[in-house]
Tab-separated table of C-alpha atoms in Angstrom:
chain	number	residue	atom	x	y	z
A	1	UNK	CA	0.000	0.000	0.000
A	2	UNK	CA	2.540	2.595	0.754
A	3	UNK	CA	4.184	2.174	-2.571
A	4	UNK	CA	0.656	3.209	-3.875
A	5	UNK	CA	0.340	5.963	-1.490
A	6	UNK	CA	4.112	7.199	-2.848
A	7	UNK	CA	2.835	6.620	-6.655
A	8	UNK	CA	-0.212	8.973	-5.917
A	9	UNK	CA	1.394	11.408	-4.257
A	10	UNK	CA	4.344	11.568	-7.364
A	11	UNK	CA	1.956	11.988	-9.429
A	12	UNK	CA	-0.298	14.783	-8.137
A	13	UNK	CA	3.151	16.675	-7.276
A	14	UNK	CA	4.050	16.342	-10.838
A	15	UNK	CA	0.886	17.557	-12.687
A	16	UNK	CA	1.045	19.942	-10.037
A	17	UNK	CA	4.568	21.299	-11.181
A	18	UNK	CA	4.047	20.557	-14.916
A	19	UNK	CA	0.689	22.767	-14.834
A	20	UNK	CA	3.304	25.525	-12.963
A	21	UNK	CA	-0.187	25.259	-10.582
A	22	UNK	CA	0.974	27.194	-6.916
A	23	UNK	CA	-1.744	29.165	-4.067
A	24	UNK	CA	-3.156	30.747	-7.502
A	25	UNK	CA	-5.092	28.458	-9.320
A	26	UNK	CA	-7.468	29.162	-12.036
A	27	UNK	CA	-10.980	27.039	-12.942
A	28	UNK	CA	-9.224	25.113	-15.615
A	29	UNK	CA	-6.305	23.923	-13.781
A	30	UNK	CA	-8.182	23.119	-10.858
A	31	UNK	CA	-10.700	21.118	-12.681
A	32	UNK	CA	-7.895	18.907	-14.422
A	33	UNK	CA	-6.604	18.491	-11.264
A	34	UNK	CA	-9.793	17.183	-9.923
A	35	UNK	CA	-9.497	14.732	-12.838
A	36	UNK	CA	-6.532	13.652	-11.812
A	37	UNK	CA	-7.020	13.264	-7.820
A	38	UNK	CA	-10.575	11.419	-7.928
A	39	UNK	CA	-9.464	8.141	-9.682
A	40	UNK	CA	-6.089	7.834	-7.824
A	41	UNK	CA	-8.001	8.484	-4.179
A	42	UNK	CA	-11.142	6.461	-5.395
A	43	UNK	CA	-7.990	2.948	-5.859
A	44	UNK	CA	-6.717	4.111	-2.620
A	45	UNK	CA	-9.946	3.839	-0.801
A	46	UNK	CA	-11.032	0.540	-2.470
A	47	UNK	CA	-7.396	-0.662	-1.255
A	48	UNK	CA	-8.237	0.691	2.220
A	49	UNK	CA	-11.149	-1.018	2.608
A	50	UNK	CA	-9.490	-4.349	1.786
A	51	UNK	CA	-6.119	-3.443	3.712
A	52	UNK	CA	-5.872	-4.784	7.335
A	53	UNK	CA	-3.659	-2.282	8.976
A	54	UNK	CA	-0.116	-4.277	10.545
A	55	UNK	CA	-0.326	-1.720	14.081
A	56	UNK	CA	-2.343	0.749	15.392
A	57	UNK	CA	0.475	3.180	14.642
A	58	UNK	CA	0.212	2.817	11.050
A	59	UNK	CA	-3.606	2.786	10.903
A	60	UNK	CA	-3.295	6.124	12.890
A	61	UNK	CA	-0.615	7.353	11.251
A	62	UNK	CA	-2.507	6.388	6.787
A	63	UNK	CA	-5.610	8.506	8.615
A	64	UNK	CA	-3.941	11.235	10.401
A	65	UNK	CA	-1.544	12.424	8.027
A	66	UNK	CA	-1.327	10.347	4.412
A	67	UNK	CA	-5.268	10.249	3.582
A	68	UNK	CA	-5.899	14.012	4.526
A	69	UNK	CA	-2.987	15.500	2.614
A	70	UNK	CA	-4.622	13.541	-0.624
A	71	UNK	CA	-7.976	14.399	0.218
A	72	UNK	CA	-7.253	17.949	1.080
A	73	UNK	CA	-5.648	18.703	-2.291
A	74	UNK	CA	-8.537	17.557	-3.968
A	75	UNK	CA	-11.048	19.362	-1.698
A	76	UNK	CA	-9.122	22.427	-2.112
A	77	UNK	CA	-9.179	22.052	-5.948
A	78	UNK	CA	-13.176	21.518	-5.911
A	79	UNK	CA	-13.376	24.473	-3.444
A	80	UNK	CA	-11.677	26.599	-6.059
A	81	UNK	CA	-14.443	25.252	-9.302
A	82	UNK	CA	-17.285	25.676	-6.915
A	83	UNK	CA	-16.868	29.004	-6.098
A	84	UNK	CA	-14.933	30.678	-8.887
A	85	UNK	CA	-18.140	28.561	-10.895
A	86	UNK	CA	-20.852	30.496	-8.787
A	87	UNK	CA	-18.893	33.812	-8.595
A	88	UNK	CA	-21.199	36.439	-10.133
A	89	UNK	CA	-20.391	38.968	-12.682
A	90	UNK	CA	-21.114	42.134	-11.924
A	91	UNK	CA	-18.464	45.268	-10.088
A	92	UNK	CA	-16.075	44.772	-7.358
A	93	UNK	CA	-18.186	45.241	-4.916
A	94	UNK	CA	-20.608	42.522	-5.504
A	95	UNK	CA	-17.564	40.343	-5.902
A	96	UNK	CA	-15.735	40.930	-2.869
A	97	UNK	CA	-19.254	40.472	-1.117
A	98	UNK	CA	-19.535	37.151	-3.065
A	99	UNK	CA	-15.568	36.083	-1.641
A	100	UNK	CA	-16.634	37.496	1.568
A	101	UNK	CA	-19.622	35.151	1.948
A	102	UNK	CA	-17.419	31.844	0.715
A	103	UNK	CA	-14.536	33.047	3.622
A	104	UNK	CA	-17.203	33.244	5.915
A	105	UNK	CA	-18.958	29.963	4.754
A	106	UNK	CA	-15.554	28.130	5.730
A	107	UNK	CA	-14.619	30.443	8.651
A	108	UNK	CA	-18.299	29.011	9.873
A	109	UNK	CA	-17.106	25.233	9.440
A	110	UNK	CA	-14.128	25.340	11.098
A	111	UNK	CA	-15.827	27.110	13.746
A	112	UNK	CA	-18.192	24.116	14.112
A	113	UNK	CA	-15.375	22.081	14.211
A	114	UNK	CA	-12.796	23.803	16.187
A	115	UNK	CA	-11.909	21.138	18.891
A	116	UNK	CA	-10.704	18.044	15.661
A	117	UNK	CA	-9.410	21.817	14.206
A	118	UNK	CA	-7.601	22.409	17.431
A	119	UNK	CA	-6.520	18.912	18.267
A	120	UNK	CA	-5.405	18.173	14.665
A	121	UNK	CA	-3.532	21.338	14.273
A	122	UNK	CA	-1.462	20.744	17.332
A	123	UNK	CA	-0.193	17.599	16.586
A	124	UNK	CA	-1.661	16.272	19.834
A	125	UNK	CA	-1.847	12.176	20.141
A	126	UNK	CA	-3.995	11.367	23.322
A	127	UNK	CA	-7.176	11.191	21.500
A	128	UNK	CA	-5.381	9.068	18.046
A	129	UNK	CA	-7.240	6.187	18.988
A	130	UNK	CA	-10.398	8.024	18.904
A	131	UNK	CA	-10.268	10.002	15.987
A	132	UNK	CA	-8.092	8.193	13.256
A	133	UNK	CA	-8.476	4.376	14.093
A	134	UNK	CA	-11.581	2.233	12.279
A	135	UNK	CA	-12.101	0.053	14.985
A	136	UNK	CA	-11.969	0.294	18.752
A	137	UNK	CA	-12.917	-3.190	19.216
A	138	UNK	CA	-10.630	-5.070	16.749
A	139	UNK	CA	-7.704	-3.104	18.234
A	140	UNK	CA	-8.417	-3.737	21.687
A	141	UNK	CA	-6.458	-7.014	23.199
């Protein structure tokens, strides 16, 4: 599985860098990436479900750290279609109220979710188990 995991990540690092995509990305090159991410995430999650983690460390550690930096990228790319996509045409005003709404939209989600924000963000462990293993029972002994 890891040489999987390695493969994907390659790969969306180097249509990344051939696309010359960096923090500004336009419609187009975020909707190629989306092409790109969805089959390669869709293989790893069909080899997830199949995979029988050897420790509770590396189950904690695929969750914690390998599955959200590929599923961020491509949530981050379908951010950037939906809302350049509904971003209305009109002055600057009514755009910056548009972009204003959308921040506020996510400000109001990480809000709702500020303690996995919080505990995620500091790189805590005590609640691993918890949060980032499948199974409490199977990994109980």
């Amino acid at each position: 599985m890891q040489k999987y995991i390695n493969e994907i990540l390659l790969r969306i690092n180097e249509e990344m860098e051939l696309r010359g995509i960096d923090e500004n990305v336009n419609t187009e090159d975020a909707l190629y990436m989306i092409d790109v991410i969805r089959p390669l995430f869709e293989k790893l999650r069909e080899m997830t479900i199949a995979y029988e983690f050897q420790s509770e460390q590396e189950e904690i550690h695929f969750f914690k750290e390998i599955k959200p930096d590929i599923l961020g990228r491509y949530i981050f790319f379908h951010k950037v279609v939906r809302i350049e996509m509904k971003r209305p045409i009109g002055s600057d005003d009514v755009q910056r109220e548009y972009l204003h709404s959308q921040l506020n939209s996510l400000k109001y989600f990480f809000d709702q979710n500020l303690d996995f924000y919080q505990y995620y963000r500091s790189r805590a462990t005590h609640l691993d188990t918890y949060y980032f293993v499948r199974s409490l029972v199977s990994h109980k002994k």
